[in-house]
Structure formats: C-alpha cells, structure tokens
C-alpha cells in the first residue's frame, strides 16, 4: 500500500478495526452444563419436596466411599424445592427467598455425627462436559452456594441445619483440578441465603490437560461447625454457569503497535 492509500485510511478507522478485532475475541461464550439449575428431575426418585440419588446430568462424587449411593442412610444427594412457609406468607421454608434460579436446588446432606472428624468424608456431585480445555482461553465458573436454614420438611419433621459445613467448587480438565474455590465464602453466606462462588482459570499456549474434557465438581466439605455441634450438615448449590473467552495472544500486541507506528509514519511523510 503506497503513502497515498495510507493517507486515505484514517488512523481512527484502523484503531477501530483493531479494537473490534480485540473486542470480538473478548466476547465470552457460554459452555453447556447439563441441568445447571437442577430443575430437570425426570426419572428421579421424588419424595415430597425432595429427590434423592443421582441427579440428571450429574454423578456422585464420593472419594472416601462414605456416601453409598447418596439415597439414604447417613448421606443424601439430590434436589430440594423450597416450600411456602405457612408461618411467613411470601417466604419459603429453608430458603425464605426461594431457589436462586428456578424452583429447585441441588443438595448434599449428611446427618449429624457423620462429619470428617467422626470418620466421614467430603462428597457431592460432578459433571464431565462435552467441551475440552483450549489454549489461550479464560474460563469463568459461577455457582450459587446455599446455606440452608433449619425448618420442617413435609414428611420427616424438623431438621436442625444451623451452621455451615463448608464447600468447594472445582473446575477440572481430564479429571484433574485446574482451579478451585475452597470455602472462601464461609462466614459470609447468611442462614437461608445464597452467595455466588466464582472460579477463574486462564490457559496459556500449552498446558498438560489441553484437549481434555472439562468438568465441574460441587463439594460438601462435611466439616462440623463447632458453633452448632448438634446440627445436620448440608450444602446447597444452584445456577451453575461456565463461560470461556479467547485471550488475545501477547505476540499480537507488538505487531499491532508496529502497524500503528508504521501508519503514523507514512501519514506524516
């Protein structure tokens, strides 16, 4: 391109084109998570406001072999629909504001006496995704963490759910944890409320798990809250979202700077 052609191409237009290039690269794209709000209970074991056992799209996570099938005994995984509170119109039992998203939440519950210090273990559920770890990509995983309040169930009476046993959110690739939130919201989630946990990870040009399937793990740490030694131990999860955005290659920065400098020099001549 000769100097006359450069002169006809405003620097602002070049900057705009480059800005559009980078802006396009920075648009986050959602990654599909199956049953992200635990609303799909088709085929699950429904018992009043609960379902127990495997959740659609999710597998039991039980590294210490303590939870069995998650369908009873001392440990349960499943879902819960917060019910209207007859004593407080407009509120819901366990979660006054209802589910964070939709009408159901995922649960990981253990009866008192089954905490880690008493021979129990962490547990929860996990999902392997169809997407795989890509190079030069920033991932953001967001999960609602619920601190369930004590209350009556429709069939089993009162449950003491005071305190909080802790949680962990893992982002995985090829079954390997690449980023986590280890209970950073503990102490800040009100009884009967939710707070969002956010996990981020940026891959570089190379990584040991590149091309491996991404995964999500939602964990009840099952640690007894010393302030409430007589309470059952439950963590609730909702509104699981994962997105990815391509990170502009660092090598492009000097190239862009060189292009702009060359354009300015030609226009000045």
Short mmCIF file of N, CA, C and O in Angstrom, two decimals, residues 123-242:
data_model
loop_
_atom_site.label_atom_id
_atom_site.label_comp_id
_atom_site.label_asym_id
_atom_site.label_seq_id
_atom_site.Cartn_x
_atom_site.Cartn_y
_atom_site.Cartn_z
N UNK A 123 -18.00 -35.04 50.01
CA UNK A 123 -18.78 -35.70 48.96
C UNK A 123 -19.60 -34.63 48.25
O UNK A 123 -19.63 -33.46 48.65
N UNK A 124 -20.26 -35.01 47.17
CA UNK A 124 -21.08 -34.07 46.43
C UNK A 124 -21.42 -34.66 45.08
O UNK A 124 -21.69 -35.85 44.96
N UNK A 125 -21.39 -33.85 44.04
CA UNK A 125 -21.65 -34.35 42.69
C UNK A 125 -20.80 -33.59 41.68
O UNK A 125 -20.30 -32.51 41.93
N UNK A 126 -20.65 -34.25 40.52
CA UNK A 126 -19.76 -33.71 39.50
C UNK A 126 -20.29 -34.03 38.11
O UNK A 126 -21.13 -34.93 37.94
N UNK A 127 -19.78 -33.30 37.13
CA UNK A 127 -20.23 -33.48 35.75
C UNK A 127 -19.05 -33.30 34.80
O UNK A 127 -18.28 -32.34 34.93
N UNK A 128 -18.91 -34.23 33.86
CA UNK A 128 -17.94 -34.10 32.79
C UNK A 128 -18.64 -33.46 31.59
O UNK A 128 -19.71 -33.92 31.17
N UNK A 129 -18.06 -32.42 31.05
CA UNK A 129 -18.69 -31.64 29.99
C UNK A 129 -18.23 -32.11 28.61
O UNK A 129 -17.23 -32.81 28.47
N UNK A 130 -18.99 -31.71 27.60
CA UNK A 130 -18.62 -32.04 26.23
C UNK A 130 -17.47 -31.17 25.74
O UNK A 130 -16.72 -31.57 24.84
N UNK A 131 -17.31 -29.98 26.33
CA UNK A 131 -16.23 -29.07 25.92
C UNK A 131 -14.90 -29.53 26.50
O UNK A 131 -14.85 -30.19 27.54
N UNK A 132 -13.82 -29.14 25.83
CA UNK A 132 -12.48 -29.52 26.30
C UNK A 132 -11.64 -28.27 26.53
O UNK A 132 -11.96 -27.18 26.03
N UNK A 133 -10.57 -28.43 27.28
CA UNK A 133 -9.70 -27.32 27.62
C UNK A 133 -8.97 -26.83 26.37
O UNK A 133 -8.30 -27.60 25.69
N UNK A 134 -9.11 -25.54 26.08
CA UNK A 134 -8.47 -24.94 24.91
C UNK A 134 -7.33 -24.03 25.34
O UNK A 134 -7.29 -23.54 26.47
N UNK A 135 -6.42 -23.80 24.43
CA UNK A 135 -5.28 -22.91 24.72
C UNK A 135 -5.72 -21.46 24.71
O UNK A 135 -6.71 -21.09 24.06
N UNK A 136 -4.98 -20.63 25.42
CA UNK A 136 -5.18 -19.17 25.42
C UNK A 136 -6.64 -18.79 25.63
O UNK A 136 -7.21 -18.00 24.89
N UNK A 137 -7.22 -19.38 26.66
CA UNK A 137 -8.64 -19.17 26.95
C UNK A 137 -8.84 -18.92 28.43
O UNK A 137 -8.22 -19.58 29.26
N UNK A 138 -9.70 -17.98 28.74
CA UNK A 138 -10.04 -17.68 30.13
C UNK A 138 -11.42 -18.28 30.43
O UNK A 138 -12.39 -18.01 29.72
N UNK A 139 -11.49 -19.08 31.47
CA UNK A 139 -12.73 -19.72 31.88
C UNK A 139 -13.24 -19.09 33.17
O UNK A 139 -12.44 -18.75 34.06
N UNK A 140 -14.55 -18.95 33.26
CA UNK A 140 -15.16 -18.45 34.50
C UNK A 140 -16.33 -19.36 34.87
O UNK A 140 -17.28 -19.51 34.10
N UNK A 141 -16.23 -19.95 36.05
CA UNK A 141 -17.27 -20.83 36.58
C UNK A 141 -17.96 -20.12 37.73
O UNK A 141 -17.31 -19.63 38.66
N UNK A 142 -19.28 -20.06 37.67
CA UNK A 142 -20.07 -19.39 38.71
C UNK A 142 -21.11 -20.37 39.25
O UNK A 142 -21.81 -21.03 38.48
N UNK A 143 -21.19 -20.47 40.59
CA UNK A 143 -22.12 -21.39 41.25
C UNK A 143 -22.73 -20.70 42.46
O UNK A 143 -22.01 -20.07 43.26
N UNK A 144 -24.03 -20.80 42.61
CA UNK A 144 -24.69 -20.31 43.80
C UNK A 144 -24.51 -21.29 44.96
O UNK A 144 -24.81 -22.47 44.82
N UNK A 145 -24.00 -20.81 46.10
CA UNK A 145 -23.78 -21.63 47.29
C UNK A 145 -24.85 -21.27 48.31
O UNK A 145 -24.97 -20.11 48.71
N UNK A 146 -25.61 -22.28 48.75
CA UNK A 146 -26.70 -22.05 49.68
C UNK A 146 -26.39 -22.54 51.08
O UNK A 146 -25.90 -23.66 51.27
N UNK A 147 -26.68 -21.68 52.07
CA UNK A 147 -26.56 -22.03 53.49
C UNK A 147 -27.97 -22.24 54.01
O UNK A 147 -28.65 -21.30 54.44
N UNK A 148 -28.44 -23.47 53.94
CA UNK A 148 -29.84 -23.79 54.22
C UNK A 148 -30.18 -23.52 55.69
O UNK A 148 -29.39 -23.80 56.59
N UNK A 149 -31.36 -22.96 55.93
CA UNK A 149 -31.82 -22.69 57.28
C UNK A 149 -32.61 -23.88 57.82
O UNK A 149 -33.16 -24.69 57.06
N UNK A 150 -32.66 -23.99 59.13
CA UNK A 150 -33.45 -25.06 59.77
C UNK A 150 -34.92 -24.90 59.41
O UNK A 150 -35.41 -23.80 59.13
N UNK A 151 -35.64 -26.02 59.42
CA UNK A 151 -37.07 -25.95 59.13
C UNK A 151 -37.69 -27.32 59.06
O UNK A 151 -37.00 -28.35 59.16
N UNK A 152 -39.00 -27.34 58.90
CA UNK A 152 -39.77 -28.58 58.81
C UNK A 152 -39.87 -29.05 57.37
O UNK A 152 -40.12 -28.26 56.47
N UNK A 153 -39.70 -30.36 57.17
CA UNK A 153 -39.96 -30.94 55.86
C UNK A 153 -41.41 -31.41 55.83
O UNK A 153 -42.07 -31.49 56.86
N UNK A 154 -41.89 -31.72 54.64
CA UNK A 154 -43.29 -32.12 54.50
C UNK A 154 -43.57 -33.47 55.14
O UNK A 154 -44.68 -33.73 55.58
N UNK A 155 -42.56 -34.34 55.20
CA UNK A 155 -42.83 -35.70 55.68
C UNK A 155 -42.00 -36.11 56.89
O UNK A 155 -42.43 -36.97 57.65
N UNK A 156 -40.83 -35.50 57.07
CA UNK A 156 -39.91 -36.03 58.08
C UNK A 156 -39.72 -35.13 59.29
O UNK A 156 -38.83 -35.36 60.11
N UNK A 157 -40.52 -34.08 59.40
CA UNK A 157 -40.44 -33.23 60.58
C UNK A 157 -39.32 -32.21 60.51
O UNK A 157 -38.86 -31.82 59.43
N UNK A 158 -38.85 -31.81 61.70
CA UNK A 158 -37.90 -30.70 61.80
C UNK A 158 -36.47 -31.16 61.57
O UNK A 158 -36.05 -32.21 62.07
N UNK A 159 -35.72 -30.34 60.83
CA UNK A 159 -34.29 -30.58 60.62
C UNK A 159 -33.51 -29.38 61.15
O UNK A 159 -33.77 -28.23 60.76
N UNK A 160 -32.57 -29.67 62.05
CA UNK A 160 -31.67 -28.64 62.56
C UNK A 160 -30.52 -28.49 61.57
O UNK A 160 -29.66 -29.39 61.45
N UNK A 161 -30.48 -27.39 60.86
CA UNK A 161 -29.47 -27.16 59.82
C UNK A 161 -28.67 -25.90 60.11
O UNK A 161 -28.14 -25.26 59.18
N UNK A 162 -28.56 -25.54 61.38
CA UNK A 162 -27.79 -24.37 61.75
C UNK A 162 -26.31 -24.56 61.40
O UNK A 162 -25.81 -25.68 61.32
N UNK A 163 -25.62 -23.47 61.21
CA UNK A 163 -24.19 -23.54 60.88
C UNK A 163 -23.96 -23.88 59.42
O UNK A 163 -24.89 -23.91 58.60
N UNK A 164 -22.70 -24.13 59.09
CA UNK A 164 -22.33 -24.37 57.70
C UNK A 164 -21.11 -25.29 57.66
O UNK A 164 -20.08 -24.99 58.27
N UNK A 165 -21.20 -26.42 56.93
CA UNK A 165 -20.11 -27.41 56.93
C UNK A 165 -19.01 -27.15 55.90
O UNK A 165 -18.06 -27.92 55.82
N UNK A 166 -19.13 -26.09 55.12
CA UNK A 166 -18.10 -25.75 54.15
C UNK A 166 -18.32 -26.37 52.78
O UNK A 166 -19.00 -27.38 52.64
N UNK A 167 -17.74 -25.74 51.77
CA UNK A 167 -17.93 -26.19 50.39
C UNK A 167 -16.63 -26.04 49.61
O UNK A 167 -15.68 -25.37 50.03
N UNK A 168 -16.59 -26.67 48.45
CA UNK A 168 -15.52 -26.44 47.48
C UNK A 168 -16.10 -26.56 46.08
O UNK A 168 -16.91 -27.46 45.82
N UNK A 169 -15.70 -25.67 45.20
CA UNK A 169 -16.08 -25.71 43.79
C UNK A 169 -14.81 -25.96 42.98
O UNK A 169 -13.85 -25.20 43.09
N UNK A 170 -14.81 -27.03 42.20
CA UNK A 170 -13.64 -27.38 41.39
C UNK A 170 -13.96 -27.26 39.90
O UNK A 170 -15.02 -27.71 39.45
N UNK A 171 -13.02 -26.69 39.16
CA UNK A 171 -13.03 -26.74 37.71
C UNK A 171 -11.96 -27.74 37.31
O UNK A 171 -10.81 -27.64 37.77
N UNK A 172 -12.32 -28.73 36.48
CA UNK A 172 -11.41 -29.80 36.13
C UNK A 172 -11.17 -29.87 34.63
O UNK A 172 -11.97 -29.38 33.83
N UNK A 173 -10.08 -30.51 34.26
CA UNK A 173 -9.80 -30.87 32.87
C UNK A 173 -9.16 -32.24 32.89
O UNK A 173 -8.15 -32.45 33.58
N UNK A 174 -9.76 -33.18 32.19
CA UNK A 174 -9.24 -34.54 32.20
C UNK A 174 -9.25 -35.15 33.59
O UNK A 174 -8.42 -36.01 33.90
N UNK A 175 -10.19 -34.73 34.43
CA UNK A 175 -10.29 -35.26 35.80
C UNK A 175 -9.33 -34.62 36.77
O UNK A 175 -9.35 -34.94 37.98
N UNK A 176 -8.49 -33.71 36.31
CA UNK A 176 -7.52 -33.01 37.15
C UNK A 176 -8.04 -31.63 37.51
O UNK A 176 -8.52 -30.89 36.64
N UNK A 177 -7.96 -31.27 38.78
CA UNK A 177 -8.42 -29.95 39.22
C UNK A 177 -7.45 -28.89 38.69
O UNK A 177 -6.24 -28.97 38.91
N UNK A 178 -8.00 -27.90 37.97
CA UNK A 178 -7.16 -26.81 37.45
C UNK A 178 -7.43 -25.49 38.16
O UNK A 178 -6.63 -24.56 38.06
N UNK A 179 -8.56 -25.39 38.87
CA UNK A 179 -8.87 -24.19 39.65
C UNK A 179 -9.96 -24.53 40.65
O UNK A 179 -10.81 -25.39 40.38
N UNK A 180 -9.96 -23.85 41.81
CA UNK A 180 -10.93 -24.15 42.86
C UNK A 180 -11.29 -22.91 43.65
O UNK A 180 -10.51 -21.94 43.72
N UNK A 181 -12.46 -22.96 44.24
CA UNK A 181 -12.83 -22.05 45.34
C UNK A 181 -13.01 -22.94 46.56
O UNK A 181 -13.98 -23.69 46.64
N UNK A 182 -12.08 -22.84 47.50
CA UNK A 182 -12.13 -23.67 48.69
C UNK A 182 -12.73 -22.87 49.85
O UNK A 182 -12.01 -22.27 50.65
N UNK A 183 -14.06 -22.81 49.87
CA UNK A 183 -14.78 -22.30 51.04
C UNK A 183 -14.49 -20.83 51.34
O UNK A 183 -14.56 -20.41 52.51
N UNK A 184 -14.18 -20.03 50.33
CA UNK A 184 -13.84 -18.63 50.61
C UNK A 184 -15.04 -17.81 51.08
O UNK A 184 -14.85 -16.75 51.69
N UNK A 185 -16.25 -18.29 50.82
CA UNK A 185 -17.44 -17.55 51.24
C UNK A 185 -17.92 -17.93 52.63
O UNK A 185 -18.90 -17.36 53.13
N UNK A 186 -17.25 -18.88 53.26
CA UNK A 186 -17.66 -19.32 54.60
C UNK A 186 -17.71 -18.12 55.54
O UNK A 186 -16.80 -17.29 55.58
N UNK A 187 -18.79 -18.04 56.30
CA UNK A 187 -18.97 -16.94 57.23
C UNK A 187 -19.68 -15.75 56.62
O UNK A 187 -20.09 -14.83 57.35
N UNK A 188 -19.82 -15.72 55.30
CA UNK A 188 -20.48 -14.59 54.65
C UNK A 188 -21.82 -14.96 54.02
O UNK A 188 -22.50 -14.08 53.49
N UNK A 189 -22.19 -16.24 54.06
CA UNK A 189 -23.48 -16.66 53.50
C UNK A 189 -24.49 -16.70 54.64
O UNK A 189 -24.35 -17.49 55.58
N UNK A 190 -25.51 -15.88 54.60
CA UNK A 190 -26.48 -15.86 55.71
C UNK A 190 -27.30 -17.14 55.76
O UNK A 190 -27.48 -17.82 54.74
N UNK A 191 -27.79 -17.48 56.93
CA UNK A 191 -28.69 -18.62 57.05
C UNK A 191 -29.89 -18.40 56.13
O UNK A 191 -30.53 -17.35 56.15
N UNK A 192 -30.17 -19.41 55.31
CA UNK A 192 -31.29 -19.30 54.38
C UNK A 192 -31.00 -18.47 53.16
O UNK A 192 -31.92 -18.06 52.44
N UNK A 193 -29.71 -18.21 52.86
CA UNK A 193 -29.37 -17.38 51.72
C UNK A 193 -28.36 -18.03 50.80
O UNK A 193 -27.81 -19.10 51.08
N UNK A 194 -28.12 -17.37 49.67
CA UNK A 194 -27.15 -17.82 48.67
C UNK A 194 -26.12 -16.73 48.44
O UNK A 194 -26.40 -15.54 48.56
N UNK A 195 -24.93 -17.15 48.06
CA UNK A 195 -23.89 -16.26 47.57
C UNK A 195 -23.22 -16.94 46.37
O UNK A 195 -23.14 -18.17 46.31
N UNK A 196 -22.74 -16.13 45.44
CA UNK A 196 -22.12 -16.67 44.24
C UNK A 196 -20.64 -16.93 44.44
O UNK A 196 -19.89 -16.04 44.85
N UNK A 197 -20.22 -18.15 44.15
CA UNK A 197 -18.81 -18.51 44.11
C UNK A 197 -18.34 -18.40 42.66
O UNK A 197 -19.02 -18.88 41.74
N UNK A 198 -17.19 -17.78 42.45
CA UNK A 198 -16.64 -17.63 41.11
C UNK A 198 -15.23 -18.21 41.06
O UNK A 198 -14.38 -17.87 41.88
N UNK A 199 -15.02 -19.09 40.11
CA UNK A 199 -13.71 -19.72 39.89
C UNK A 199 -13.24 -19.34 38.50
O UNK A 199 -13.98 -19.49 37.52
N UNK A 200 -12.01 -18.83 38.39
CA UNK A 200 -11.48 -18.46 37.08
C UNK A 200 -10.17 -19.20 36.81
O UNK A 200 -9.43 -19.54 37.73
N UNK A 201 -9.94 -19.43 35.54
CA UNK A 201 -8.70 -20.09 35.11
C UNK A 201 -8.37 -19.64 33.70
O UNK A 201 -9.25 -19.61 32.83
N UNK A 202 -7.12 -19.26 33.47
CA UNK A 202 -6.67 -18.87 32.14
C UNK A 202 -5.58 -19.83 31.68
O UNK A 202 -4.54 -19.97 32.35
N UNK A 203 -5.82 -20.50 30.57
CA UNK A 203 -4.83 -21.40 30.00
C UNK A 203 -3.84 -20.60 29.16
O UNK A 203 -4.17 -19.53 28.64
N UNK A 204 -2.65 -21.10 29.02
CA UNK A 204 -1.67 -20.47 28.15
C UNK A 204 -1.59 -21.19 26.82
O UNK A 204 -2.51 -21.90 26.42
N UNK A 205 -0.47 -20.99 26.14
CA UNK A 205 -0.29 -21.65 24.84
C UNK A 205 -0.13 -23.16 25.01
O UNK A 205 -0.40 -23.92 24.09
N UNK A 206 0.29 -23.58 26.21
CA UNK A 206 0.43 -25.00 26.47
C UNK A 206 -0.04 -25.31 27.89
O UNK A 206 0.04 -24.46 28.78
N UNK A 207 -0.54 -26.51 28.07
CA UNK A 207 -0.99 -26.99 29.39
C UNK A 207 -1.08 -28.50 29.31
O UNK A 207 -1.44 -29.07 28.27
N UNK A 208 -0.80 -29.16 30.40
CA UNK A 208 -0.78 -30.63 30.40
C UNK A 208 -2.13 -31.23 30.04
O UNK A 208 -2.21 -32.34 29.52
N UNK A 209 -3.23 -30.48 30.32
CA UNK A 209 -4.56 -31.01 30.07
C UNK A 209 -5.24 -30.44 28.82
O UNK A 209 -6.45 -30.62 28.65
N UNK A 210 -4.49 -29.76 27.98
CA UNK A 210 -5.11 -29.23 26.75
C UNK A 210 -5.78 -30.35 25.96
O UNK A 210 -5.21 -31.43 25.78
N UNK A 211 -7.00 -30.08 25.52
CA UNK A 211 -7.75 -31.07 24.75
C UNK A 211 -8.52 -32.06 25.60
O UNK A 211 -9.31 -32.84 25.06
N UNK A 212 -8.31 -32.02 26.91
CA UNK A 212 -9.04 -32.93 27.81
C UNK A 212 -10.40 -32.33 28.17
O UNK A 212 -10.59 -31.12 28.18
N UNK A 213 -11.36 -33.22 28.46
CA UNK A 213 -12.72 -32.78 28.77
C UNK A 213 -12.76 -31.95 30.05
O UNK A 213 -12.15 -32.31 31.06
N UNK A 214 -13.49 -30.84 30.01
CA UNK A 214 -13.69 -30.02 31.20
C UNK A 214 -14.70 -30.69 32.12
O UNK A 214 -15.52 -31.51 31.69
N UNK A 215 -14.62 -30.35 33.39
CA UNK A 215 -15.56 -30.90 34.36
C UNK A 215 -15.83 -29.92 35.48
O UNK A 215 -15.06 -28.97 35.69
N UNK A 216 -16.92 -30.15 36.20
CA UNK A 216 -17.32 -29.32 37.34
C UNK A 216 -17.61 -30.22 38.51
O UNK A 216 -18.27 -31.27 38.36
N UNK A 217 -17.13 -29.83 39.68
CA UNK A 217 -17.37 -30.61 40.89
C UNK A 217 -17.89 -29.69 41.99
O UNK A 217 -17.32 -28.62 42.24
N UNK A 218 -18.98 -30.11 42.65
CA UNK A 218 -19.62 -29.35 43.72
C UNK A 218 -19.53 -30.19 44.99
O UNK A 218 -20.09 -31.29 45.05
N UNK A 219 -18.85 -29.68 46.02
CA UNK A 219 -18.46 -30.50 47.16
C UNK A 219 -18.99 -29.92 48.47
O UNK A 219 -18.86 -28.72 48.73
N UNK A 220 -19.55 -30.80 49.31
CA UNK A 220 -19.80 -30.52 50.71
C UNK A 220 -18.57 -31.00 51.47
O UNK A 220 -18.27 -32.19 51.50
N UNK A 221 -17.83 -30.08 52.12
CA UNK A 221 -16.62 -30.46 52.84
C UNK A 221 -16.93 -31.28 54.09
O UNK A 221 -16.05 -31.94 54.63
N UNK A 222 -18.18 -31.20 54.57
CA UNK A 222 -18.65 -32.06 55.65
C UNK A 222 -17.84 -31.88 56.93
O UNK A 222 -17.51 -32.85 57.62
N UNK A 223 -17.53 -30.62 57.25
CA UNK A 223 -16.80 -30.29 58.47
C UNK A 223 -17.77 -29.75 59.50
O UNK A 223 -18.53 -28.81 59.22
N UNK A 224 -17.76 -30.33 60.68
CA UNK A 224 -18.67 -29.91 61.74
C UNK A 224 -18.42 -28.45 62.11
O UNK A 224 -17.27 -28.05 62.35
N UNK A 225 -19.48 -27.67 62.14
CA UNK A 225 -19.39 -26.28 62.60
C UNK A 225 -19.35 -26.30 64.12
O UNK A 225 -20.33 -26.69 64.75
N UNK A 226 -18.24 -25.89 64.74
CA UNK A 226 -18.12 -26.01 66.20
C UNK A 226 -19.17 -25.20 66.95
O UNK A 226 -19.46 -25.50 68.12
N UNK A 227 -19.73 -24.20 66.32
CA UNK A 227 -20.77 -23.40 67.00
C UNK A 227 -22.10 -24.12 67.05
O UNK A 227 -22.98 -23.74 67.83
N UNK A 228 -22.26 -25.16 66.21
CA UNK A 228 -23.54 -25.89 66.15
C UNK A 228 -23.26 -27.39 66.09
O UNK A 228 -23.52 -28.04 65.08
N UNK A 229 -22.77 -27.98 67.17
CA UNK A 229 -22.36 -29.40 67.15
C UNK A 229 -23.52 -30.37 67.00
O UNK A 229 -23.28 -31.53 66.66
N UNK A 230 -24.75 -29.92 67.21
CA UNK A 230 -25.89 -30.82 67.10
C UNK A 230 -26.63 -30.74 65.78
O UNK A 230 -27.68 -31.37 65.61
N UNK A 231 -26.10 -29.97 64.82
CA UNK A 231 -26.80 -29.76 63.57
C UNK A 231 -26.40 -30.76 62.49
O UNK A 231 -25.27 -31.25 62.47
N UNK A 232 -27.35 -31.08 61.62
CA UNK A 232 -27.03 -31.85 60.42
C UNK A 232 -26.19 -30.98 59.49
O UNK A 232 -26.10 -29.75 59.65
N UNK A 233 -25.58 -31.62 58.47
CA UNK A 233 -24.60 -30.92 57.65
C UNK A 233 -25.05 -30.93 56.18
O UNK A 233 -25.05 -31.98 55.53
N UNK A 234 -25.44 -29.78 55.70
CA UNK A 234 -25.93 -29.69 54.33
C UNK A 234 -25.39 -28.44 53.64
O UNK A 234 -25.32 -27.37 54.23
N UNK A 235 -25.00 -28.62 52.37
CA UNK A 235 -24.67 -27.50 51.48
C UNK A 235 -25.56 -27.63 50.25
O UNK A 235 -25.80 -28.73 49.76
N UNK A 236 -26.05 -26.49 49.76
CA UNK A 236 -26.93 -26.47 48.60
C UNK A 236 -26.26 -25.71 47.46
O UNK A 236 -25.47 -24.78 47.69
N UNK A 237 -26.61 -26.08 46.24
CA UNK A 237 -25.99 -25.49 45.06
C UNK A 237 -27.08 -25.14 44.04
O UNK A 237 -28.10 -25.81 43.95
N UNK A 238 -26.83 -24.09 43.26
CA UNK A 238 -27.80 -23.70 42.24
C UNK A 238 -27.12 -22.83 41.18
O UNK A 238 -26.04 -22.27 41.41
N UNK A 239 -27.76 -22.77 40.01
CA UNK A 239 -27.40 -21.82 38.94
C UNK A 239 -25.93 -21.94 38.55
O UNK A 239 -25.16 -20.99 38.64
N UNK A 240 -25.55 -23.13 38.07
CA UNK A 240 -24.17 -23.40 37.66
C UNK A 240 -23.94 -22.87 36.25
O UNK A 240 -24.67 -23.25 35.32
N UNK A 241 -22.96 -22.01 36.08
CA UNK A 241 -22.68 -21.42 34.78
C UNK A 241 -21.17 -21.44 34.50
O UNK A 241 -20.37 -21.13 35.38
N UNK A 242 -20.83 -21.77 33.26
CA UNK A 242 -19.43 -21.76 32.85
C UNK A 242 -19.32 -21.05 31.50
O UNK A 242 -20.12 -21.30 30.59
#
